[in-house]
């Protein structure tokens, strides 16, 4: 089916495989008049680019974006923005071997079951490179949100057993893990190097906070803001769990400890004293920060010997070669941030017509 | 926006408020030829019906379903199946008071912010009664899945700090909590009665397992099977977190411990030795059981005094009256099961065309 | 598939069969704050109700609408509006005979081919009664358009060879054909009575004009305003052709005669000197009247002997019994008007976010 | 809004402007296993390429397609197929003038009204070059339909007042107008040269016939096969009217002359004696040829003096320069054919799940 599109009004459609010509995205429904250039996109892509630390794949890609349509005289025109990032450093040879067997923890087997065969080079469509299109689209969403006074920030909350204990926003881009806590980053590097030495890999948790989101955005029932965030994050390759606000902890809380009391702030506006809800009540934003978390599994590609089967139906032992991240988390941070931005922006655009008085503001001013 | 529909081919649209005429659902895209009667739906509705134990609201509703269209001579015709459940025991009086203030943990405030006003009676559209439509649709999905050899079963995994320790499927319907573990149910009742005595409420975790699901179902990228499950479950009123397979635990595992090895079973078919992935790899079913979990927050309606604000912008203290479940979990079990069934069936129907050879089986046999 | 929904933001989902419990529609995405009561809907339904002249079926239905949700204290709440019209005067007996053969010009055969069997009573889902749901939804759309200063009016342009020659809006509801020309109505009645005497039926053309539509509504490419109008009208049972503006005549015109010159009006606003385009250029409204036309085939149910086959695969001759309109056109007028209103309103709601400056008007005023 | 996508399962998303980097399309939902190479696409693109006769624009484009994803080892993989056609011969200078005024019959004014400004070079997104993406996608659809035994053929039915009188399929590609009638082509060339001499342009009608379509495809109500065909054709730039089967003539027929009698053919299968319905009854294919027609307006770009206004709000007279087709019809033929193929294929894919027995054929064989 057509599963490569996301969003209702702000809608992206991604394409591309790890070792094909390139990766791209078409972003439709972008309001006209937003100043946009390739550099706006590139800064986001650079955050997920490989080779930025010893903890990421050695694949050498500049991931340079080209805007092919939808921008004229430096501004979005309202028509689809097509962006392409052509692949450069494909070592497809490394993958010829895996054509013949099913890597544990990967989608090789399920692609074969679904489609009858697969582009096995570098994971084909199921490669992490697929997220490039999401990040390019998310860069546009983030820029537009900023125009509305909304900022979205993701960071690493934990790697393996190492959890962040302090929150310093300045620190996030200072360490190779995107931890907002320098001490945690240090501990994580020890842990990770140990895992790398054992030809093993690690996972972690990414958290994302959106500030400045107006209240009243999102829908009741199926298009709840949290429901769409959950889909958006769970659709990222290695994500196995999603939480809003207190998430799974809420299941162990009581009504008295979990409810957020409303109160009046000094400016005479309604606010919440706490934010266990993560900024969403009944699927609709309540004006507090939106808080989401995604659990990311350890990289399945590891050089340790593993049991599996080949296409001839024989049990075999394999050791995955190639250039793989020992941990996906740091590069997933910007992907989580971008998917969050995309969901929030789409909800804002869709939500413009919720009141008749707003419809009149636009069409009968 | 139009947020009350869900699904691509098997598509439900729900309507109704807690204290309006009733609740209903239109289910479109049901294949023709499925034997169906009201009793098939009623048995599912009876599982979420209030008043079945002292741990649920005293509201007295039979929740009797009427099939208004789409079934002829005992079989589905392929046209939309409209079902209505008319409300009976509305005590709207109980709610007149809450019209004037914002209940903590509820959607009162966010509805007002979004729409300018709200149907305050019993929570209106944000009431738990909205799930009746989902259950009615899920009953159809479950019946159809059974025809394909697929069974879906949800149960309570934890209530507060009480976790299930054994799994006895026979036990699930034997205790008021849908625990598959009689001892856990006993412990939970002690805990819950204590909470009730303190005018407090509790939450918990619901788990759902689907067996018999063929491999190769679901899509890469945005329409991943797990992404749609996450959206489906997170769209249920009180859900704050969703996991697939090992979920958040996977974030603390390593590649070696988290990867599921493939092997050949006795019948010469490929299977997995473990199921940390919860039956989904790269968004596509792998033939193992599908395993999902939803974290459910404690009921926000509690009789203890709480701080909040009224519509005049004054800080006040309130005690919520009315008939409320001290815990939502037991009645949410069937809702989680139904939403899971709906997602799986829709993915199966959408996935029929993934291979040209399958298209030929239907259109050029 | 799920083919019973229409629209992106203003979205209707219809259900029901000719001789089932009733007919209904769920309208989702209606902005909150619109005053609405059952009478608003009923006046539209009364225009398509049978039995209003000797030229329509004798089936006796009051077609009384009930609003089941989405309206509170006399205003729309923004949540789905469910409406039901229960059937009363079903003579299902009349149809038992047609269960066994395929009526020419009807969907009996194609339903059997698609679904394997069909609800044959009165045409089941393919009955003209299916349009009741469209009209109920269209009544809401029309009321909302009126709040924006937009009026939509449909009327009969021709019946058989009789074409309207004058246009008097007052006359439209004065004659049984909805002709804006009393003389044409008179001629049509002669023609039609002659056809009825020969057990034959007639068709015609319905035209619809929307005034007050702002410019800049609709989208380029696939969601062109005219493309959605074409789909909307062609989806009405007996429609076989759709035109915008000059339509098929434009194919015989030249650039010089078909182009509409722009000029400045007295108020200093841009207008067009002519309106061959029917108010749409490049899929987007140009501020002139929107003009569409639908060609409606003659009623296929006729009492004359016709050749066909039965389910046993035998060639037979049949004479259709039952209560049938000798012409569908007059009752289709309000359906065309309603579908037009639905498309225009949806385009207006969807189009609110086309410019960043409009997004800011709502979310950062 | 996101208006650049079309289709439910077989879904295309187009991008690009006349004078930007290029034009492209992402086709998602293509079943895996279809042999496909660039040559398959190129033969279709060559049919709409400019410069093939003196009756088309002199713009010199090879319109060479590149497949960027979704094909591996010569077969479709089931993942999105991205195709790009980079622009070569842009004379953007020719267009600087039109930046300042509104060309009659063009979308200049409506784009400005919708988006606040526009990419004026060559019509930007509203250029006829946008159809390149449709043709590339249609080439895939046509190839897949052929595998199912279905062929789709479009041709010119009339140009101005010249109508085809004979039908010789071999002749279609023999003359510059795609007329299936050599004599008509000759007459048209006289007429057209006369128009060109007067700096005028012409329109015409394109007809498309699909043979081999199985019965039972399409949906009742809003997703009728004819409704989707109407939308698909009306979404092509210059189309102002659409007909199915007898179309507008049906409005002047009677039930007796318009109904198609069913009968048994020699092979014991049901067929229709006539095909006034154009192969569709109740929105569902009946096994006869599908017949659609599109009315195409005369090219709005003409060199004759025309009245219009400029952006300063002054009435002016203009003469359109640049390289324009004096008639769009011949190059629109392949676009109509492609959009028809796309709709039919999507309906076939969507319709696979209409019966439970078919669902079982795929998932429980």
Coordinates of C-alpha atoms in Angstrom, one line a residue, chain D residues 36 50 53 82 88 91 96 103 110 123 156 193 227 249 351:
Chain D
X36 CA 10.0 -2.1 -15.1
X50 CA 6.7 19.0 -27.2
X53 CA 4.6 18.5 -35.0
X82 CA 10.5 8.1 -7.5
X88 CA 16.5 21.7 -20.0
X91 CA 13.4 30.5 -21.5
X96 CA 9.4 38.2 -16.9
X103 CA -3.2 36.4 -18.5
X110 CA -6.1 32.8 -8.8
X123 CA 3.0 29.2 -15.4
X156 CA -9.0 12.6 -30.2
X193 CA -3.8 26.5 -39.5
X227 CA -16.8 9.6 -9.9
X249 CA -26.9 12.7 -24.6
X351 CA -11.4 -3.8 -4.6

